[in-house]
PDB file of C-alpha atoms in Angstrom:
ATOM      1  CA  MET A   1     -89.131  27.439  63.392  1.00 41.00           C
ATOM      2  CA  GLN A   2     -85.779  26.285  62.031  1.00 43.00           C
ATOM      3  CA  LEU A   3     -86.179  24.778  58.554  1.00 41.00           C
ATOM      4  CA  VAL A   4     -82.672  24.489  57.175  1.00 40.00           C
ATOM      5  CA  TRP A   5     -79.012  24.807  58.114  1.00 41.00           C
ATOM      6  CA  ALA A   6     -75.813  25.161  56.134  1.00 39.00           C
ATOM      7  CA  THR A   7     -75.234  21.484  55.314  1.00 45.00           C
ATOM      8  CA  SER A   8     -78.815  20.552  54.435  1.00 47.00           C
ATOM      9  CA  SER A   9     -79.522  19.724  50.818  1.00 50.00           C
ATOM     10  CA  HIS A  10     -83.165  18.664  51.137  1.00 56.00           C
ATOM     11  CA  VAL A  11     -86.013  19.537  53.458  1.00 57.00           C
ATOM     12  CA  GLY A  12     -89.198  17.483  53.360  1.00 60.00           C
ATOM     13  CA  CYS A  13     -92.307  18.789  55.111  1.00 65.00           C
ATOM     14  CA  ALA A  14     -95.819  17.462  55.751  1.00 68.00           C
ATOM     15  CA  SER A  15     -98.922  19.099  57.209  1.00 74.00           C
ATOM     16  CA  GLN A  16    -101.707  17.774  59.405  1.00 77.00           C
ATOM     17  CA  LEU A  17    -105.013  19.383  60.439  1.00 81.00           C
ATOM     18  CA  CYS A  18    -105.583  19.125  64.197  1.00 81.00           C
ATOM     19  CA  LEU A  19    -108.615  20.103  66.281  1.00 82.00           C
ATOM     20  CA  ARG A  20    -107.678  22.550  69.017  1.00 79.00           C
ATOM     21  CA  ASP A  21    -109.890  24.835  71.122  1.00 80.00           C
ATOM     22  CA  GLY A  22    -112.833  24.159  68.852  1.00 80.00           C
ATOM     23  CA  GLY A  23    -110.932  25.126  65.726  1.00 82.00           C
ATOM     24  CA  LEU A  24    -108.712  23.470  63.135  1.00 83.00           C
ATOM     25  CA  TRP A  25    -104.984  24.119  63.310  1.00 83.00           C
ATOM     26  CA  GLU A  26    -102.572  23.196  60.531  1.00 80.00           C
ATOM     27  CA  ILE A  27     -99.409  21.629  62.014  1.00 75.00           C
ATOM     28  CA  PHE A  28     -96.211  21.317  59.944  1.00 67.00           C
ATOM     29  CA  VAL A  29     -93.530  18.659  60.556  1.00 65.00           C
ATOM     30  CA  CYS A  30     -90.248  18.787  58.633  1.00 62.00           C
ATOM     31  CA  ALA A  31     -87.506  16.187  58.111  1.00 58.00           C
ATOM     32  CA  TYR A  32     -83.984  17.349  57.295  1.00 54.00           C
ATOM     33  CA  TYR A  33     -81.417  15.713  55.050  1.00 52.00           C
ATOM     34  CA  PRO A  34     -78.569  15.192  55.846  1.00 50.00           C
ATOM     35  CA  GLY A  35     -79.246  14.847  59.541  1.00 50.00           C
ATOM     36  CA  GLY A  36     -81.840  12.883  61.426  1.00 50.00           C
ATOM     37  CA  ASN A  37     -81.280   9.173  61.875  1.00 50.00           C
ATOM     38  CA  TRP A  38     -78.233   7.481  60.355  1.00 53.00           C
ATOM     39  CA  GLU A  39     -77.397   3.862  59.719  1.00 58.00           C
ATOM     40  CA  VAL A  40     -73.983   2.940  61.198  1.00 58.00           C
ATOM     41  CA  ASN A  41     -72.621  -0.593  60.683  1.00 64.00           C
ATOM     42  CA  GLY A  42     -76.080  -1.780  59.704  1.00 66.00           C
ATOM     43  CA  LYS A  43     -77.750  -0.406  62.828  1.00 67.00           C
ATOM     44  CA  LEU A  44     -80.089   2.564  62.940  1.00 60.00           C
ATOM     45  CA  VAL A  45     -78.755   5.356  65.162  1.00 55.00           C
ATOM     46  CA  SER A  46     -81.401   7.783  66.389  1.00 55.00           C
ATOM     47  CA  PRO A  47     -79.698  10.984  67.537  1.00 48.00           C
ATOM     48  CA  TYR A  48     -82.866  13.002  68.180  1.00 48.00           C
ATOM     49  CA  LYS A  49     -84.397  13.151  71.636  1.00 46.00           C
ATOM     50  CA  VAL A  50     -86.682  15.627  73.360  1.00 41.00           C
ATOM     51  CA  GLY A  51     -84.794  18.066  75.579  1.00 43.00           C
ATOM     52  CA  VAL A  52     -82.732  21.232  75.639  1.00 45.00           C
ATOM     53  CA  SER A  53     -81.139  21.672  72.210  1.00 45.00           C
ATOM     54  CA  CYS A  54     -78.587  18.910  71.587  1.00 47.00           C
ATOM     55  CA  SER A  55     -78.097  18.234  75.295  1.00 47.00           C
ATOM     56  CA  LEU A  56     -79.758  14.828  75.101  1.00 44.00           C
ATOM     57  CA  CYS A  57     -78.307  13.263  71.951  1.00 46.00           C
ATOM     58  CA  THR A  58     -78.861   9.531  72.276  1.00 45.00           C
ATOM     59  CA  SER A  59     -75.830   8.518  70.236  1.00 45.00           C
ATOM     60  CA  SER A  60     -72.387   8.635  71.862  1.00 48.00           C
ATOM     61  CA  MET A  61     -70.979   9.339  68.392  1.00 45.00           C
ATOM     62  CA  SER A  62     -73.298  12.253  67.675  1.00 46.00           C
ATOM     63  CA  GLY A  63     -72.233  15.804  67.109  1.00 50.00           C
ATOM     64  CA  CYS A  64     -74.199  19.006  67.444  1.00 52.00           C
ATOM     65  CA  PHE A  65     -75.015  21.642  64.860  1.00 48.00           C
ATOM     66  CA  ARG A  66     -74.149  25.153  66.040  1.00 45.00           C
ATOM     67  CA  LEU A  67     -76.687  27.917  65.575  1.00 43.00           C
ATOM     68  CA  TRP A  68     -75.861  31.474  64.559  1.00 42.00           C
ATOM     69  CA  ASP A  69     -75.749  32.558  68.229  1.00 45.00           C
ATOM     70  CA  HIS A  70     -73.252  29.745  69.055  1.00 44.00           C
ATOM     71  CA  VAL A  71     -75.594  27.714  71.232  1.00 45.00           C
ATOM     72  CA  GLY A  72     -76.273  24.022  70.649  1.00 46.00           C
ATOM     73  CA  GLY A  73     -78.451  23.147  67.704  1.00 49.00           C
ATOM     74  CA  LEU A  74     -79.985  19.866  66.592  1.00 53.00           C
ATOM     75  CA  CYS A  75     -78.165  16.559  66.941  1.00 54.00           C
ATOM     76  CA  GLU A  76     -76.290  14.934  64.074  1.00 52.00           C
ATOM     77  CA  VAL A  77     -74.527  11.630  63.528  1.00 50.00           C
ATOM     78  CA  PRO A  78     -72.130  12.181  60.609  1.00 56.00           C
ATOM     79  CA  LYS A  79     -71.364   9.545  57.976  1.00 61.00           C
ATOM     80  CA  ASN A  80     -67.894   9.235  59.543  1.00 66.00           C
ATOM     81  CA  PRO A  81     -68.601   9.610  63.276  1.00 65.00           C
ATOM     82  CA  CYS A  82     -64.907   9.115  64.131  1.00 72.00           C
ATOM     83  CA  ARG A  83     -63.879  12.197  62.118  1.00 69.00           C
ATOM     84  CA  MET A  84     -60.615  10.476  61.141  1.00 77.00           C
ATOM     85  CA  SER A  85     -59.146   8.668  58.152  1.00 81.00           C
ATOM     86  CA  CYS A  86     -56.919   5.607  57.825  1.00 85.00           C
ATOM     87  CA  GLY A  87     -55.513   6.793  54.496  1.00 84.00           C
ATOM     88  CA  GLN A  88     -54.806   4.465  51.581  1.00 87.00           C
ATOM     89  CA  HIS A  89     -53.293   1.666  53.665  1.00 85.00           C
ATOM     90  CA  GLY A  90     -55.907   0.971  56.327  1.00 87.00           C
ATOM     91  CA  HIS A  91     -59.597   0.449  57.015  1.00 87.00           C
ATOM     92  CA  LEU A  92     -61.600   2.358  59.627  1.00 86.00           C
ATOM     93  CA  ASN A  93     -63.787   0.518  62.129  1.00 83.00           C
ATOM     94  CA  VAL A  94     -66.432   3.146  62.905  1.00 78.00           C
ATOM     95  CA  SER A  95     -67.566   1.269  66.015  1.00 77.00           C
ATOM     96  CA  SER A  96     -64.179   1.477  67.752  1.00 78.00           C
ATOM     97  CA  CYS A  97     -62.747   4.425  65.752  1.00 79.00           C
ATOM     98  CA  LYS A  98     -59.533   2.464  65.156  1.00 80.00           C
ATOM     99  CA  CYS A  99     -57.620   1.619  61.996  1.00 84.00           C
ATOM    100  CA  LYS A 100     -56.806  -1.911  60.839  1.00 83.00           C
ATOM    101  CA  CYS A 101     -53.643  -1.527  58.785  1.00 83.00           C
ATOM    102  CA  ASP A 102     -52.702  -3.389  55.620  1.00 83.00           C
ATOM    103  CA  VAL A 103     -49.707  -5.728  55.773  1.00 77.00           C
ATOM    104  CA  GLY A 104     -46.490  -3.695  55.768  1.00 76.00           C
ATOM    105  CA  PHE A 105     -47.976  -0.583  57.418  1.00 80.00           C
ATOM    106  CA  THR A 106     -48.358   0.547  61.012  1.00 75.00           C
ATOM    107  CA  GLY A 107     -49.133   3.630  63.101  1.00 73.00           C
ATOM    108  CA  ARG A 108     -52.396   5.018  64.453  1.00 74.00           C
ATOM    109  CA  PHE A 109     -53.494   6.066  60.952  1.00 79.00           C
ATOM    110  CA  CYS A 110     -51.534   3.346  59.049  1.00 80.00           C
ATOM    111  CA  GLN A 111     -49.233   6.081  57.834  1.00 76.00           C
ATOM    112  CA  VAL A 112     -45.885   4.334  58.493  1.00 72.00           C
ATOM    113  CA  ARG A 113     -44.471   1.925  55.919  1.00 75.00           C
ATOM    114  CA  CYS A 114     -42.891  -0.941  57.816  1.00 73.00           C
ATOM    115  CA  SER A 115     -40.426  -3.214  56.075  1.00 68.00           C
ATOM    116  CA  MET A 116     -37.227  -4.399  57.730  1.00 71.00           C
ATOM    117  CA  GLN A 117     -35.332  -7.593  58.460  1.00 79.00           C
ATOM    118  CA  CYS A 118     -34.369  -8.436  62.041  1.00 84.00           C
ATOM    119  CA  VAL A 119     -31.161 -10.413  61.449  1.00 84.00           C
ATOM    120  CA  HIS A 120     -30.619 -11.422  65.094  1.00 83.00           C
ATOM    121  CA  GLY A 121     -33.857 -10.487  66.805  1.00 82.00           C
ATOM    122  CA  ARG A 122     -37.644 -10.462  66.885  1.00 81.00           C
ATOM    123  CA  PHE A 123     -39.756  -8.145  64.733  1.00 80.00           C
ATOM    124  CA  LYS A 124     -42.279  -5.971  66.631  1.00 74.00           C
ATOM    125  CA  GLU A 125     -45.019  -5.224  64.118  1.00 70.00           C
ATOM    126  CA  GLU A 126     -46.857  -2.683  66.280  1.00 66.00           C
ATOM    127  CA  GLU A 127     -43.801  -0.420  66.452  1.00 67.00           C
ATOM    128  CA  CYS A 128     -42.127  -1.424  63.208  1.00 71.00           C
ATOM    129  CA  SER A 129     -38.875  -2.166  65.047  1.00 74.00           C
ATOM    130  CA  CYS A 130     -36.665  -5.052  66.189  1.00 79.00           C
ATOM    131  CA  LEU A 131     -36.059  -6.480  69.664  1.00 78.00           C
ATOM    132  CA  CYS A 132     -32.499  -7.796  69.458  1.00 81.00           C
ATOM    133  CA  ASP A 133     -31.090 -11.074  70.715  1.00 78.00           C
ATOM    134  CA  VAL A 134     -28.366 -11.025  73.360  1.00 72.00           C
ATOM    135  CA  GLY A 135     -25.148  -9.541  72.034  1.00 72.00           C
ATOM    136  CA  TYR A 136     -26.619  -7.747  69.028  1.00 79.00           C
ATOM    137  CA  GLY A 137     -27.758  -4.192  68.405  1.00 76.00           C
ATOM    138  CA  GLY A 138     -28.591  -1.676  65.693  1.00 75.00           C
ATOM    139  CA  ALA A 139     -31.855  -0.976  63.881  1.00 75.00           C
ATOM    140  CA  GLU A 140     -31.918  -4.470  62.289  1.00 80.00           C
ATOM    141  CA  CYS A 141     -29.980  -6.302  65.048  1.00 82.00           C
ATOM    142  CA  ALA A 142     -27.150  -6.928  62.609  1.00 83.00           C
ATOM    143  CA  GLU A 143     -24.321  -5.413  64.692  1.00 80.00           C
ATOM    144  CA  LYS A 144     -22.467  -7.457  67.298  1.00 78.00           C
ATOM    145  CA  VAL A 145     -21.891  -5.427  70.446  1.00 74.00           C
ATOM    146  CA  SER A 146     -19.963  -5.927  73.681  1.00 68.00           C
ATOM    147  CA  PHE A 147     -21.429  -5.199  77.088  1.00 62.00           C
ATOM    148  CA  PRO A 148     -20.203  -1.866  78.537  1.00 59.00           C
ATOM    149  CA  LEU A 149     -20.303  -3.013  82.188  1.00 53.00           C
ATOM    150  CA  HIS A 150     -18.026  -0.172  83.301  1.00 55.00           C
ATOM    151  CA  SER A 151     -20.668   2.383  82.262  1.00 71.00           C
ATOM    152  CA  CYS A 152     -23.428   1.175  84.629  1.00 83.00           C
ATOM    153  CA  ASP A 153     -24.735   4.007  86.790  1.00 88.00           C
ATOM    154  CA  LEU A 154     -26.795   1.539  88.835  1.00 89.00           C
ATOM    155  CA  VAL A 155     -26.995  -2.227  89.199  1.00 88.00           C
ATOM    156  CA  ILE A 156     -30.336  -3.430  90.619  1.00 90.00           C
ATOM    157  CA  ASP A 157     -30.926  -7.164  91.055  1.00 87.00           C
ATOM    158  CA  GLY A 158     -28.170  -7.828  88.536  1.00 84.00           C
ATOM    159  CA  ALA A 159     -29.574  -5.512  85.832  1.00 87.00           C
ATOM    160  CA  CYS A 160     -27.479  -2.572  84.623  1.00 89.00           C
ATOM    161  CA  TYR A 161     -29.031   0.916  84.278  1.00 92.00           C
ATOM    162  CA  THR A 162     -27.333   3.791  82.477  1.00 91.00           C
ATOM    163  CA  VAL A 163     -28.602   7.387  82.519  1.00 92.00           C
ATOM    164  CA  SER A 164     -27.912   9.240  79.269  1.00 91.00           C
ATOM    165  CA  SER A 165     -26.046  12.529  79.217  1.00 87.00           C
ATOM    166  CA  GLU A 166     -27.831  13.663  76.036  1.00 90.00           C
ATOM    167  CA  ALA A 167     -31.504  14.265  75.194  1.00 92.00           C
ATOM    168  CA  ASP A 168     -33.477  12.664  72.357  1.00 92.00           C
ATOM    169  CA  SER A 169     -37.015  11.817  71.238  1.00 93.00           C
ATOM    170  CA  TYR A 170     -38.527   8.592  72.556  1.00 93.00           C
ATOM    171  CA  TYR A 171     -37.707   6.600  69.432  1.00 89.00           C
ATOM    172  CA  GLY A 172     -34.266   8.192  69.163  1.00 91.00           C
ATOM    173  CA  ALA A 173     -33.583   7.124  72.750  1.00 93.00           C
ATOM    174  CA  GLN A 174     -34.922   3.641  72.011  1.00 90.00           C
ATOM    175  CA  SER A 175     -32.614   3.339  69.004  1.00 86.00           C
ATOM    176  CA  HIS A 176     -29.564   4.496  70.962  1.00 88.00           C
ATOM    177  CA  CYS A 177     -30.146   1.991  73.781  1.00 89.00           C
ATOM    178  CA  GLN A 178     -30.549  -0.751  71.180  1.00 85.00           C
ATOM    179  CA  SER A 179     -27.291   0.240  69.476  1.00 82.00           C
ATOM    180  CA  LEU A 180     -25.596  -0.573  72.797  1.00 81.00           C
ATOM    181  CA  GLY A 181     -27.308  -3.956  72.969  1.00 80.00           C
ATOM    182  CA  GLY A 182     -29.841  -2.808  75.564  1.00 85.00           C
ATOM    183  CA  ILE A 183     -33.385  -1.447  75.831  1.00 89.00           C
ATOM    184  CA  LEU A 184     -35.087   1.557  77.387  1.00 94.00           C
ATOM    185  CA  ALA A 185     -35.537   0.791  81.080  1.00 95.00           C
ATOM    186  CA  GLU A 186     -38.521  -1.315  82.130  1.00 94.00           C
ATOM    187  CA  ILE A 187     -39.744  -0.953  85.725  1.00 95.00           C
ATOM    188  CA  HIS A 188     -41.579  -3.998  87.072  1.00 93.00           C
ATOM    189  CA  SER A 189     -41.436  -3.404  90.834  1.00 93.00           C
ATOM    190  CA  GLN A 190     -41.690  -0.697  93.486  1.00 94.00           C
ATOM    191  CA  LYS A 191     -38.105  -1.510  94.501  1.00 94.00           C
ATOM    192  CA  VAL A 192     -36.680  -0.587  91.089  1.00 94.00           C
ATOM    193  CA  GLN A 193     -38.922   2.497  90.901  1.00 95.00           C
ATOM    194  CA  ASP A 194     -37.759   3.731  94.321  1.00 95.00           C
ATOM    195  CA  ILE A 195     -34.041   3.183  93.631  1.00 94.00           C
ATOM    196  CA  LEU A 196     -34.195   4.932  90.241  1.00 94.00           C
ATOM    197  CA  ALA A 197     -36.212   7.814  91.734  1.00 94.00           C
ATOM    198  CA  PHE A 198     -33.689   8.195  94.576  1.00 93.00           C
ATOM    199  CA  TYR A 199     -30.732   8.147  92.173  1.00 92.00           C
ATOM    200  CA  LEU A 200     -32.316  10.749  89.874  1.00 92.00           C
ATOM    201  CA  SER A 201     -33.245  12.953  92.844  1.00 90.00           C
ATOM    202  CA  GLU A 202     -29.577  12.879  93.898  1.00 88.00           C
ATOM    203  CA  LEU A 203     -28.619  13.979  90.383  1.00 84.00           C
ATOM    204  CA  GLN A 204     -31.244  16.712  90.624  1.00 79.00           C
ATOM    205  CA  ALA A 205     -29.804  17.929  93.937  1.00 76.00           C
ATOM    206  CA  SER A 206     -26.354  18.164  92.335  1.00 72.00           C
ATOM    207  CA  ASN A 207     -27.815  19.982  89.271  1.00 61.00           C
ATOM    208  CA  GLU A 208     -26.898  17.070  86.999  1.00 58.00           C
ATOM    209  CA  VAL A 209     -30.482  16.332  85.914  1.00 52.00           C
ATOM    210  CA  THR A 210     -30.964  19.367  83.684  1.00 52.00           C
ATOM    211  CA  HIS A 211     -29.489  19.352  80.194  1.00 53.00           C
ATOM    212  CA  ALA A 212     -29.383  22.081  77.557  1.00 52.00           C
ATOM    213  CA  ASP A 213     -31.127  19.891  74.946  1.00 59.00           C
ATOM    214  CA  SER A 214     -33.781  18.500  77.311  1.00 63.00           C
ATOM    215  CA  GLU A 215     -37.195  20.169  77.010  1.00 68.00           C
ATOM    216  CA  THR A 216     -38.624  18.926  80.307  1.00 75.00           C
ATOM    217  CA  GLY A 217     -35.986  17.496  82.643  1.00 85.00           C
ATOM    218  CA  ASN A 218     -37.823  14.159  82.392  1.00 92.00           C
ATOM    219  CA  PHE A 219     -36.361  10.719  81.570  1.00 95.00           C
ATOM    220  CA  TRP A 220     -37.759   8.259  79.032  1.00 96.00           C
ATOM    221  CA  ILE A 221     -38.492   4.674  80.089  1.00 96.00           C
ATOM    222  CA  GLY A 222     -39.541   1.864  77.717  1.00 93.00           C
ATOM    223  CA  LEU A 223     -43.323   2.215  78.009  1.00 94.00           C
ATOM    224  CA  THR A 224     -45.738   3.376  75.296  1.00 91.00           C
ATOM    225  CA  TYR A 225     -49.461   3.339  74.601  1.00 87.00           C
ATOM    226  CA  LYS A 226     -50.234   0.686  71.977  1.00 79.00           C
ATOM    227  CA  PHE A 227     -53.327   1.660  69.988  1.00 71.00           C
ATOM    228  CA  PRO A 228     -54.043  -1.833  68.564  1.00 64.00           C
ATOM    229  CA  LYS A 229     -54.008  -3.225  72.129  1.00 64.00           C
ATOM    230  CA  ASP A 230     -55.696  -0.150  73.657  1.00 72.00           C
ATOM    231  CA  SER A 231     -53.265  -0.285  76.587  1.00 81.00           C
ATOM    232  CA  PHE A 232     -49.784   0.664  77.775  1.00 89.00           C
ATOM    233  CA  ARG A 233     -47.155  -1.995  77.007  1.00 89.00           C
ATOM    234  CA  TRP A 234     -43.429  -2.291  77.618  1.00 91.00           C
ATOM    235  CA  ASP A 235     -41.217  -2.263  74.521  1.00 87.00           C
ATOM    236  CA  SER A 236     -40.472  -5.950  75.118  1.00 82.00           C
ATOM    237  CA  GLY A 237     -44.200  -6.606  74.628  1.00 80.00           C
ATOM    238  CA  GLU A 238     -44.883  -7.377  78.300  1.00 84.00           C
ATOM    239  CA  LEU A 239     -48.166  -6.291  79.848  1.00 86.00           C
ATOM    240  CA  LEU A 240     -48.154  -3.460  82.377  1.00 89.00           C
ATOM    241  CA  GLN A 241     -48.585  -5.217  85.737  1.00 90.00           C
ATOM    242  CA  PHE A 242     -46.813  -2.687  87.982  1.00 93.00           C
ATOM    243  CA  SER A 243     -47.334   1.048  87.458  1.00 91.00           C
ATOM    244  CA  SER A 244     -46.250   4.239  89.173  1.00 92.00           C
ATOM    245  CA  PHE A 245     -48.171   6.926  87.289  1.00 92.00           C
ATOM    246  CA  ALA A 246     -48.333  10.298  89.018  1.00 89.00           C
ATOM    247  CA  PHE A 247     -51.646  11.660  90.335  1.00 87.00           C
ATOM    248  CA  ARG A 248     -54.108  12.277  87.471  1.00 84.00           C
ATOM    249  CA  GLN A 249     -51.777  10.575  84.998  1.00 85.00           C
ATOM    250  CA  PRO A 250     -51.906   9.386  82.302  1.00 85.00           C
ATOM    251  CA  ASP A 251     -54.016  12.236  80.963  1.00 80.00           C
ATOM    252  CA  SER A 252     -53.088  12.098  77.235  1.00 68.00           C
ATOM    253  CA  GLN A 253     -52.864  15.890  77.042  1.00 59.00           C
ATOM    254  CA  GLY A 254     -50.937  16.795  73.903  1.00 51.00           C
ATOM    255  CA  PHE A 255     -51.514  13.232  72.648  1.00 63.00           C
ATOM    256  CA  GLY A 256     -48.897  11.799  74.993  1.00 69.00           C
ATOM    257  CA  ASN A 257     -48.302   8.157  74.027  1.00 84.00           C
ATOM    258  CA  CYS A 258     -44.810   7.690  75.505  1.00 92.00           C
ATOM    259  CA  VAL A 259     -43.949   7.537  79.213  1.00 94.00           C
ATOM    260  CA  ASP A 260     -41.228   9.329  81.166  1.00 94.00           C
ATOM    261  CA  LEU A 261     -40.133   9.840  84.777  1.00 95.00           C
ATOM    262  CA  HIS A 262     -41.307  13.265  85.947  1.00 91.00           C
ATOM    263  CA  PRO A 263     -39.143  15.170  88.499  1.00 91.00           C
ATOM    264  CA  VAL A 264     -42.042  17.413  89.603  1.00 90.00           C
ATOM    265  CA  SER A 265     -43.883  14.320  90.904  1.00 90.00           C
ATOM    266  CA  ALA A 266     -40.824  12.718  92.560  1.00 92.00           C
ATOM    267  CA  PHE A 267     -40.062  10.824  89.322  1.00 94.00           C
ATOM    268  CA  ASP A 268     -43.406   9.074  89.119  1.00 94.00           C
ATOM    269  CA  TRP A 269     -44.611   8.377  85.574  1.00 94.00           C
ATOM    270  CA  ASN A 270     -46.120  10.829  83.108  1.00 91.00           C
ATOM    271  CA  ASP A 271     -47.390  10.355  79.540  1.00 91.00           C
ATOM    272  CA  GLN A 272     -45.646  12.676  77.107  1.00 90.00           C
ATOM    273  CA  ARG A 273     -45.485  13.465  73.390  1.00 89.00           C
ATOM    274  CA  CYS A 274     -43.010  10.997  71.870  1.00 89.00           C
ATOM    275  CA  LYS A 275     -41.150  13.723  69.962  1.00 89.00           C
ATOM    276  CA  THR A 276     -40.258  15.593  73.181  1.00 92.00           C
ATOM    277  CA  GLN A 277     -36.511  15.833  73.793  1.00 93.00           C
ATOM    278  CA  ASN A 278     -35.769  14.025  77.085  1.00 94.00           C
ATOM    279  CA  ARG A 279     -32.817  12.286  78.634  1.00 94.00           C
ATOM    280  CA  TYR A 280     -33.349   8.548  79.039  1.00 95.00           C
ATOM    281  CA  ILE A 281     -32.382   5.401  80.936  1.00 96.00           C
ATOM    282  CA  CYS A 282     -30.956   2.340  79.151  1.00 94.00           C
ATOM    283  CA  GLN A 283     -31.101  -1.119  80.686  1.00 91.00           C
ATOM    284  CA  HIS A 284     -29.170  -4.354  80.211  1.00 86.00           C
ATOM    285  CA  ALA A 285     -31.170  -7.171  81.827  1.00 76.00           C
ATOM    286  CA  ALA A 286     -29.541  -9.530  84.326  1.00 70.00           C
ATOM    287  CA  GLU A 287     -30.090 -12.611  82.163  1.00 67.00           C
ATOM    288  CA  TYR A 288     -28.374 -10.856  79.244  1.00 65.00           C
ATOM    289  CA  ILE A 289     -25.345  -9.958  81.355  1.00 66.00           C
ATOM    290  CA  ALA A 290     -25.021 -13.535  82.635  1.00 61.00           C
ATOM    291  CA  LEU A 291     -24.876 -14.845  79.066  1.00 58.00           C
ATOM    292  CA  TRP A 292     -22.585 -12.138  77.722  1.00 54.00           C
ATOM    293  CA  GLY A 293     -19.306 -13.883  78.420  1.00 52.00           C
ATOM    294  CA  ASN A 294     -20.430 -16.952  76.462  1.00 50.00           C
ATOM    295  CA  ILE A 295     -21.025 -15.108  73.192  1.00 45.00           C
ATOM    296  CA  ARG A 296     -18.074 -12.726  72.979  1.00 46.00           C
TER     297      ARG A 296
END
């Protein structure tokens, strides 16, 4: 009979005399602390259930004590079932395991201080960045830029797409596109997806896709997983209505929250770690180009 494990501080036991086979048997029942049933958000969570050790925990947030022989032990719901912290600038919701950040902070764990002024643009609180008005660029949309029409690699439905020659992290790529008065490419139709995939495959055939600084040969587009929204969103804030994720993607392996075009899957989409060094595609939207001559 198991009476105690490493994290227990108290064990309370009671005995009961039971009649069995014409004789009296003394039965012991023990309650462990910590362990047993926990109260989470005012509701009693009962992790214990009859069955093979820890295979039938009733709480989706429960863990399992490991015995000395590395098999499953009894069930446990810890005081912090999410096993995460929101630091000094956020509050953890243990029901959803998500952080609600204080004003001026962002990030999954509220670890990023966010304070900037978007001079000619709209502030995006979720990413702590600016979306610039037409004709302006830079981190705070304070720099007036001119449209580099001659540098378009592709023009699709009036929008200009430029493939970078250098590699950068997702947010480095985002910043560079913005410095040119554009954004990381947003793909809203199968037509745009097919044309970009064909163009990149032609580059691949001519050995122009690979780059010494690129870790993967992939290309960033302007799509990331937004934790507060629990969904993928374009950098402009638009909902994801068209998608071209590769088979079994997104899979979030390696905590991939940023999306790139993946040559192995014919340039369908793949979720990737945002710090990965990839080449990228910048976009100047058609409506921006049409207005450009009026603001120069």
